[in-house]
CSV table of C-alpha atoms in Angstrom, one decimal:
chain,number,residue,atom,x,y,z
A,27,MET,CA,1.9,27.4,2.9
A,28,ASP,CA,3.9,24.5,3.4
A,29,PRO,CA,5.5,23.8,7.4
A,30,GLU,CA,8.8,22.5,6.3
A,31,SER,CA,9.9,25.1,4.5
A,32,ASP,CA,8.2,28.1,5.5
A,33,GLY,CA,7.3,30.3,8.9
A,34,PRO,CA,9.6,32.3,11.4
A,35,HIS,CA,13.1,31.9,10.2
A,36,MET,CA,12.4,29.5,7.9
A,37,VAL,CA,12.2,26.4,10.7
A,38,LYS,CA,11.9,23.0,8.9
A,39,VAL,CA,10.7,19.9,10.0
A,40,THR,CA,13.9,17.3,10.5
A,41,PRO,CA,13.5,13.9,8.9
A,42,LEU,CA,13.2,12.1,12.0
A,43,GLN,CA,10.0,14.3,12.7
A,44,GLN,CA,8.7,13.4,9.0
A,45,MET,CA,9.3,9.6,10.1
A,46,LEU,CA,7.1,9.8,13.0
A,47,ALA,CA,4.3,11.7,11.4
A,48,SER,CA,4.1,8.9,8.4
A,49,CYS,CA,4.6,6.2,11.1
A,50,THR,CA,1.8,7.7,13.0
A,51,GLY,CA,-0.3,8.0,9.2
A,52,ALA,CA,0.4,4.8,8.6
A,53,ILE,CA,-0.9,2.9,11.8
A,54,LEU,CA,-3.7,5.2,11.6
A,55,THR,CA,-4.6,4.1,8.5
A,56,THR,CA,-4.3,0.7,9.3
A,57,LEU,CA,-5.9,0.3,11.9
A,58,MET,CA,-9.1,2.6,10.4
A,59,VAL,CA,-9.0,0.4,6.4
A,60,THR,CA,-8.0,-3.5,7.9
A,61,PRO,CA,-11.5,-4.1,8.8
A,62,LEU,CA,-13.1,-3.3,5.4
A,63,ASP,CA,-10.5,-5.8,3.8
A,64,VAL,CA,-11.9,-8.5,6.6
A,65,VAL,CA,-14.8,-8.1,5.6
A,66,LYS,CA,-14.3,-8.3,2.0
A,67,ILE,CA,-12.3,-11.1,2.7
A,68,ARG,CA,-15.0,-13.2,4.6
A,69,LEU,CA,-17.2,-12.2,2.4
A,70,GLN,CA,-15.1,-13.7,-0.7
A,71,ALA,CA,-14.7,-16.8,1.5
A,72,GLN,CA,-18.0,-17.6,2.3
A,73,ASN,CA,-19.0,-18.0,-1.4
A,74,ASN,CA,-15.8,-19.6,-2.7
A,75,PRO,CA,-14.1,-21.1,0.0
A,76,PHE,CA,-10.1,-20.6,-0.4
A,77,PRO,CA,-8.7,-24.6,-0.1
A,78,LYS,CA,-5.3,-25.4,1.7
A,79,GLY,CA,-2.1,-23.8,-0.4
A,80,LYS,CA,-4.2,-20.9,-2.4
A,81,CYS,CA,-3.6,-17.5,-1.4
A,82,PHE,CA,-5.5,-14.0,-1.7
A,83,VAL,CA,-4.1,-11.0,-1.7
A,84,TYR,CA,-4.8,-9.0,1.5
A,85,SER,CA,-4.5,-5.0,2.0
A,86,ASN,CA,-5.0,-2.0,3.6
A,87,GLY,CA,-5.4,0.7,1.1
A,88,LEU,CA,-1.7,1.4,1.7
A,89,MET,CA,-0.3,-1.7,0.3
A,90,ASP,CA,-1.5,-5.3,-0.8
A,91,HIS,CA,0.6,-8.4,0.4
A,92,MET,CA,-0.3,-12.1,-0.3
A,93,CYS,CA,-1.7,-14.5,2.5
A,94,VAL,CA,-1.5,-18.0,2.2
A,95,CYS,CA,-4.5,-20.1,3.3
A,96,GLU,CA,-3.3,-22.9,6.4
A,97,GLU,CA,-4.9,-25.7,8.2
A,98,GLY,CA,-6.7,-24.5,10.9
A,99,GLY,CA,-10.8,-24.9,10.1
A,100,ASN,CA,-12.4,-22.8,12.3
A,101,LYS,CA,-9.3,-21.2,14.3
A,102,VAL,CA,-7.7,-19.3,10.9
A,103,TRP,CA,-9.7,-16.3,10.7
A,104,TYR,CA,-10.5,-16.0,6.9
A,105,LYS,CA,-12.5,-19.4,7.1
A,106,LYS,CA,-14.6,-18.9,10.1
A,107,PRO,CA,-18.0,-19.2,9.1
A,108,GLY,CA,-20.9,-16.9,8.5
A,109,ASN,CA,-23.9,-16.3,6.7
A,110,PHE,CA,-23.8,-12.7,5.5
A,111,GLN,CA,-26.1,-10.3,3.1
A,112,GLY,CA,-23.5,-8.0,2.3
A,113,THR,CA,-21.0,-5.7,3.5
A,114,LEU,CA,-23.2,-3.9,6.4
A,115,ASP,CA,-24.8,-7.4,7.4
A,116,ALA,CA,-21.2,-8.6,8.0
A,117,PHE,CA,-19.7,-6.0,9.8
A,118,LEU,CA,-22.8,-6.4,11.8
A,119,LYS,CA,-22.6,-10.3,12.8
A,120,ILE,CA,-18.6,-10.4,12.6
A,121,ILE,CA,-18.7,-7.6,15.9
A,122,ARG,CA,-21.9,-9.5,17.7
A,123,ASN,CA,-20.6,-12.6,17.3
A,124,GLU,CA,-16.9,-12.5,17.6
A,125,GLY,CA,-16.1,-9.6,19.3
A,126,ILE,CA,-15.1,-5.9,17.8
A,127,LYS,CA,-11.6,-7.5,17.6
A,128,SER,CA,-12.1,-10.2,14.8
A,129,LEU,CA,-12.2,-6.9,12.6
A,130,TRP,CA,-8.7,-6.5,12.9
A,131,SER,CA,-7.6,-10.1,12.2
A,132,GLY,CA,-4.5,-10.6,10.4
A,133,LEU,CA,-3.3,-7.3,11.6
A,134,PRO,CA,0.5,-7.6,12.8
A,135,PRO,CA,1.5,-8.7,9.3
A,136,THR,CA,0.0,-5.7,7.7
A,137,LEU,CA,1.6,-3.6,10.2
A,138,VAL,CA,5.0,-5.3,9.8
A,139,MET,CA,5.1,-4.7,6.0
A,140,ALA,CA,2.8,-1.3,5.7
A,141,VAL,CA,4.7,0.6,8.5
A,142,PRO,CA,8.0,0.7,7.2
A,143,ALA,CA,7.2,1.3,3.6
A,144,THR,CA,5.0,4.0,4.3
A,145,VAL,CA,7.7,5.9,6.5
A,146,VAL,CA,10.1,4.9,4.0
A,147,TYR,CA,7.9,6.3,1.0
A,148,PHE,CA,6.4,9.6,2.8
A,149,THR,CA,9.9,10.9,3.9
A,150,CYS,CA,11.6,10.1,0.8
A,151,TYR,CA,9.2,12.1,-1.2
A,152,ASP,CA,9.5,15.3,1.4
A,153,GLN,CA,12.8,15.2,1.2
A,154,LEU,CA,13.4,15.1,-2.6
A,155,THR,CA,10.5,17.7,-2.6
A,156,ALA,CA,12.7,19.8,-0.8
A,157,VAL,CA,15.9,19.4,-3.1
A,158,LEU,CA,14.2,19.6,-6.3
A,159,ARG,CA,12.4,22.9,-5.0
A,160,SER,CA,15.7,24.6,-4.6
A,161,LYS,CA,17.1,23.2,-7.8
A,162,LEU,CA,13.9,24.1,-10.2
A,163,GLY,CA,11.8,26.4,-8.3
A,164,GLU,CA,9.1,26.6,-5.4
A,165,ASN,CA,5.9,26.7,-8.3
A,166,GLU,CA,7.8,23.8,-10.5
A,167,THR,CA,4.2,21.8,-11.1
A,168,ARG,CA,6.8,18.9,-12.0
A,169,ILE,CA,8.4,18.3,-8.9
A,170,PRO,CA,5.4,16.0,-7.7
A,171,ILE,CA,5.5,14.1,-10.2
A,172,ILE,CA,9.3,13.5,-10.6
A,173,ALA,CA,9.5,13.3,-6.2
A,174,GLY,CA,6.7,11.0,-6.6
A,175,ILE,CA,8.4,8.2,-9.0
A,176,MET,CA,11.6,8.2,-7.3
A,177,ALA,CA,10.4,7.9,-3.6
A,178,ARG,CA,7.7,5.3,-5.1
A,179,PHE,CA,10.8,3.3,-6.7
A,180,GLY,CA,12.6,3.2,-3.5
A,181,ALA,CA,9.9,2.0,-1.1
A,182,VAL,CA,9.2,-0.5,-3.7
A,183,THR,CA,12.8,-1.8,-3.7
A,184,VAL,CA,13.3,-2.0,-0.1
A,185,ILE,CA,10.6,-3.9,0.7
A,186,SER,CA,10.2,-6.5,-2.0
A,187,PRO,CA,12.8,-8.5,0.0
A,188,LEU,CA,10.9,-8.4,3.1
A,189,GLU,CA,7.6,-9.0,1.1
A,190,LEU,CA,9.4,-12.2,-0.2
A,191,ILE,CA,10.7,-13.3,3.3
A,192,ARG,CA,7.1,-12.7,4.9
A,193,THR,CA,5.0,-14.7,2.5
A,194,LYS,CA,7.5,-17.5,2.7
A,195,MET,CA,7.5,-17.4,6.8
A,196,GLN,CA,3.4,-17.1,6.5
A,197,SER,CA,3.2,-20.5,4.2
A,198,LYS,CA,4.7,-22.1,7.2
A,199,LYS,CA,6.2,-22.5,10.5
A,200,PHE,CA,10.1,-21.6,9.4
A,201,SER,CA,12.8,-21.4,12.0
A,202,TYR,CA,15.4,-18.4,11.5
A,203,LYS,CA,17.9,-21.2,10.4
A,204,GLU,CA,15.5,-22.6,8.0
A,205,LEU,CA,14.6,-18.9,6.6
A,206,TYR,CA,18.2,-18.4,6.2
A,207,GLN,CA,18.9,-21.8,4.4
A,208,PHE,CA,15.7,-20.7,2.1
A,209,LEU,CA,17.4,-17.9,1.4
A,210,SER,CA,21.1,-18.5,0.7
A,211,LYS,CA,20.0,-21.5,-1.5
A,212,LYS,CA,17.6,-19.0,-3.5
A,213,VAL,CA,20.3,-16.6,-3.7
A,214,SER,CA,23.3,-19.1,-4.7
A,215,GLU,CA,20.6,-20.5,-7.3
A,216,ASP,CA,19.0,-17.6,-9.0
A,217,GLY,CA,21.3,-14.7,-8.1
A,218,TRP,CA,20.4,-11.8,-5.4
A,219,ILE,CA,18.3,-10.7,-8.2
A,220,SER,CA,15.6,-13.2,-7.2
A,221,LEU,CA,14.8,-11.9,-3.7
A,222,TRP,CA,13.2,-9.0,-6.1
A,223,LYS,CA,11.0,-11.3,-7.8
A,224,GLY,CA,7.5,-9.1,-8.2
A,225,TRP,CA,9.0,-6.1,-8.3
A,226,ALA,CA,8.4,-5.2,-11.9
A,227,PRO,CA,4.6,-5.9,-11.9
A,228,THR,CA,4.7,-4.2,-8.4
A,229,VAL,CA,6.4,-0.6,-10.0
A,230,LEU,CA,4.3,-0.7,-13.0
A,231,ARG,CA,1.3,-0.5,-11.0
A,232,ASP,CA,2.7,1.8,-8.0
A,233,VAL,CA,4.8,4.2,-9.6
A,234,PRO,CA,2.7,5.7,-12.0
A,235,PHE,CA,-0.2,5.6,-9.0
A,236,SER,CA,2.9,8.0,-7.2
A,237,ALA,CA,2.8,10.2,-9.8
A,238,MET,CA,-0.2,10.4,-10.3
A,239,TYR,CA,-1.6,10.8,-7.0
A,240,TRP,CA,0.8,13.7,-5.7
A,241,TYR,CA,0.3,16.0,-9.0
A,242,ASN,CA,-3.3,15.7,-8.0
A,243,TYR,CA,-2.9,16.1,-4.7
A,244,GLU,CA,-0.8,19.0,-5.1
A,245,ILE,CA,-2.9,20.8,-7.8
A,246,LEU,CA,-6.1,20.1,-5.8
A,247,LYS,CA,-4.9,21.1,-2.3
A,248,LYS,CA,-3.5,24.6,-4.1
A,249,TRP,CA,-7.1,25.1,-5.6
A,250,LEU,CA,-9.4,24.1,-2.7
A,251,CYS,CA,-6.9,26.8,-0.4
A,252,GLU,CA,-7.9,29.2,-3.4
A,253,LYS,CA,-11.4,28.4,-3.2
A,254,SER,CA,-11.8,28.9,0.4
A,255,GLY,CA,-9.7,31.9,0.4
A,256,LEU,CA,-6.7,30.2,2.8
A,257,TYR,CA,-3.1,30.4,2.8
A,258,GLU,CA,-2.4,27.0,4.5
A,259,PRO,CA,-4.8,23.8,3.9
A,260,THR,CA,-7.0,22.3,6.9
A,261,PHE,CA,-7.1,18.8,7.7
A,262,MET,CA,-10.7,18.8,5.4
A,263,ILE,CA,-8.2,20.1,2.8
A,264,ASN,CA,-5.8,17.8,3.1
A,265,PHE,CA,-8.4,14.9,3.4
A,266,THR,CA,-10.6,15.7,0.4
A,267,SER,CA,-7.1,16.5,-1.8
A,268,GLY,CA,-5.8,13.1,-0.9
A,269,ALA,CA,-9.7,10.9,-1.3
A,270,LEU,CA,-9.9,12.7,-4.7
A,271,SER,CA,-6.4,12.3,-5.8
A,272,GLY,CA,-6.2,8.7,-4.4
A,273,SER,CA,-9.5,7.8,-6.5
A,274,PHE,CA,-8.0,9.2,-9.8
A,275,ALA,CA,-5.0,7.3,-9.9
A,276,ALA,CA,-6.6,4.0,-8.6
A,277,VAL,CA,-8.9,3.9,-11.2
A,278,ALA,CA,-6.1,4.7,-13.8
A,279,THR,CA,-3.8,2.2,-12.6
A,280,LEU,CA,-6.6,-0.9,-12.0
A,281,PRO,CA,-5.2,-2.7,-15.1
A,282,PHE,CA,-1.9,-3.2,-13.7
A,283,ASP,CA,-2.9,-4.0,-10.3
A,284,VAL,CA,-5.2,-6.9,-12.0
A,285,VAL,CA,-2.0,-8.3,-14.0
A,286,LYS,CA,0.0,-8.2,-10.6
A,287,THR,CA,-2.6,-10.0,-8.3
A,288,GLN,CA,-2.9,-12.7,-11.2
A,289,LYS,CA,1.1,-13.0,-11.2
A,290,GLN,CA,1.4,-12.7,-7.6
A,291,THR,CA,-1.2,-15.8,-7.3
A,292,GLN,CA,0.0,-17.8,-10.2
A,293,LEU,CA,3.6,-17.8,-9.0
A,294,TRP,CA,2.3,-19.3,-5.5
A,295,THR,CA,0.6,-22.1,-6.9
A,296,TYR,CA,3.8,-22.5,-9.3
A,297,GLU,CA,6.0,-22.7,-5.7
A,298,SER,CA,3.6,-24.7,-4.1
A,299,HIS,CA,2.6,-27.5,-6.7
A,300,LYS,CA,5.2,-27.3,-9.3
A,301,SER,CA,3.0,-27.0,-12.1
A,302,ASN,CA,4.1,-25.6,-15.6
A,303,MET,CA,1.3,-23.3,-16.2
A,304,PRO,CA,1.4,-21.1,-13.9
A,305,LEU,CA,5.4,-20.8,-14.0
A,306,LEU,CA,4.6,-20.3,-18.1
A,307,PHE,CA,2.2,-17.7,-17.3
A,308,TYR,CA,4.2,-15.9,-14.5
A,309,HIS,CA,7.0,-15.4,-17.6
A,310,LEU,CA,4.6,-13.8,-19.9
A,311,SER,CA,4.8,-9.6,-20.3
A,312,THR,CA,2.3,-7.9,-18.9
A,313,TRP,CA,1.0,-6.7,-22.2
A,314,VAL,CA,0.7,-10.1,-22.7
A,315,ILE,CA,-1.4,-10.8,-19.8
A,316,MET,CA,-3.5,-7.9,-20.7
A,317,LYS,CA,-4.8,-9.2,-24.1
A,318,ASN,CA,-5.3,-12.5,-22.5
A,319,ILE,CA,-7.9,-11.1,-20.1
A,320,VAL,CA,-9.4,-8.7,-23.0
A,321,ALA,CA,-9.4,-11.5,-25.1
A,322,LYS,CA,-10.9,-13.9,-21.9
A,323,ASN,CA,-13.1,-11.0,-20.4
A,324,GLY,CA,-13.8,-8.0,-22.4
A,325,PHE,CA,-12.0,-4.7,-21.8
A,326,SER,CA,-13.9,-4.4,-18.4
A,327,GLY,CA,-11.9,-7.4,-17.1
A,328,LEU,CA,-9.1,-5.0,-16.5
A,329,PHE,CA,-11.0,-3.5,-14.4
A,330,ALA,CA,-12.2,-6.2,-12.0
A,331,GLY,CA,-12.5,-5.4,-8.6
A,332,LEU,CA,-13.0,-1.2,-9.1
A,333,ILE,CA,-15.5,-0.8,-6.1
A,334,PRO,CA,-13.8,-2.6,-3.0
A,335,ARG,CA,-10.1,-1.0,-4.9
A,336,LEU,CA,-11.6,2.6,-4.4
A,337,ILE,CA,-13.5,2.0,-0.9
A,338,LYS,CA,-9.8,0.7,0.7
A,339,ILE,CA,-7.8,3.4,-1.4
A,340,ALA,CA,-9.9,6.6,-1.1
A,341,PRO,CA,-10.4,6.4,2.8
A,342,ALA,CA,-7.3,5.1,3.1
A,343,CYS,CA,-5.1,7.7,0.7
A,344,ALA,CA,-7.3,10.7,3.0
A,345,ILE,CA,-6.6,9.6,6.5
A,346,MET,CA,-2.8,8.8,6.0
A,347,ILE,CA,-1.8,12.3,4.0
A,348,SER,CA,-4.6,14.2,6.7
A,349,THR,CA,-2.7,12.5,9.3
A,350,TYR,CA,0.7,13.3,7.8
A,351,GLU,CA,0.0,16.8,6.9
A,352,SER,CA,-0.8,17.4,10.5
A,353,GLY,CA,2.0,15.8,12.5
A,354,LYS,CA,4.3,17.6,10.2
A,355,ALA,CA,2.0,20.6,11.2
A,356,PHE,CA,2.7,20.1,14.9
A,357,PHE,CA,6.4,19.3,14.8
A,358,HIS,CA,7.1,22.4,12.9
A,359,ARG,CA,5.1,25.0,15.6
A,360,GLN,CA,7.2,23.0,17.9
A,361,ASN,CA,10.1,24.0,16.1
A,362,VAL,CA,9.4,27.0,16.0
A,363,GLN,CA,8.0,27.6,19.7
A,364,ARG,CA,11.8,25.9,20.7
A,365,GLN,CA,13.5,28.2,18.5
A,366,GLN,CA,11.8,31.3,20.1
A,367,PHE,CA,13.0,29.8,23.7
C-alpha cells in the first residue's frame, strides 16, 4: 500500500510534505555516510598526497562533487597527517587524535549541494509517479523507469550550474561581485550552455542509475512484502530494497562514473594550468574515453573503485529511501487524523 494514494478517503501526502521527508532523509544520509568518504580521502592523501591545484572527487553516497586542493598545510582537513593501517584503524585514530567532529570535515559544501538535489529528485519522482499511475494504471511496471529517468534529468539540470559555482568558489576566496563577473564573462564568451558543462557525463551515469534503482526498488519491495505476508512495507523492507537496488545500479553504471570522474578532474587541471592535453581529453566522447581506459588498463579499468563506491552507495540508498518512506508514512497518518477531526 502506498501512503500517498491509499488509506482513508484517498488521503494524499502533499508535495511540501514530500520535500520535508526527502530533506530529512538527505541530511540524515549525509551525516551518516560522510565519515566513510572522509576516511577514504585521508587514506588516499596519506599514500599519494594531493598537490595544490589538483582536485579529488568528494561524495556522500547521494552525489559527488569536486574538491580543489588549497594551501593551508595541517589546517586543511584532507591534508592532516596520519599513519593509518586501514579503514577501521583510520576511524579509530581520527576519533582519538582529532576528535569525532573530524569525521564530518567538509560537511557544509556537501549539504549545500546534496540537500537541494535530493529534494528536487525525490519530490519529482513521486509527483511523476502519481501522474503516470493515473494515466497508465496502478500496476504498469514501466512507471518507475519513466519517472526515475525524468526526475533525474530534472535534478541534474537544476544542480549543474550550482556545482560549477561551488567548485569555482572553492578554488579561491571569491567575493559575490567577483563571482558575478566570472559568471557574466563565461556566459558572454561561451553562452548560457557553458553553465551546464559536465552535464552530459553526469546524465550518462545518473539517469541509467535512477531508472535501474527505482525499477529494482519497486520490484524488490513488492516481492519482500509478498514473502513476508504484508500489505505495507516495513522500515526494514524499504531499507533492504534500497540497499540492494542501489548496489545493482552502482555496479552497472560504474564505467560511466569512471569516465565522469576523469573528465571532471582533467577539466579542472586545464582550467587551472591551461594545458592543452586535458582540454583535448575533455572533448573526447564517453565511448572513446572508455576504449582508451580498456586499452590502457584492461576491461577491469572501467570498474575501478567498485568497492569504495558500493560501501557508500548501498548504505546511502538504504538510509535515504527508508527515512523518506517513513517520513511520508508519518505525514500520511497526520493527514488522516486531521481529516477525521
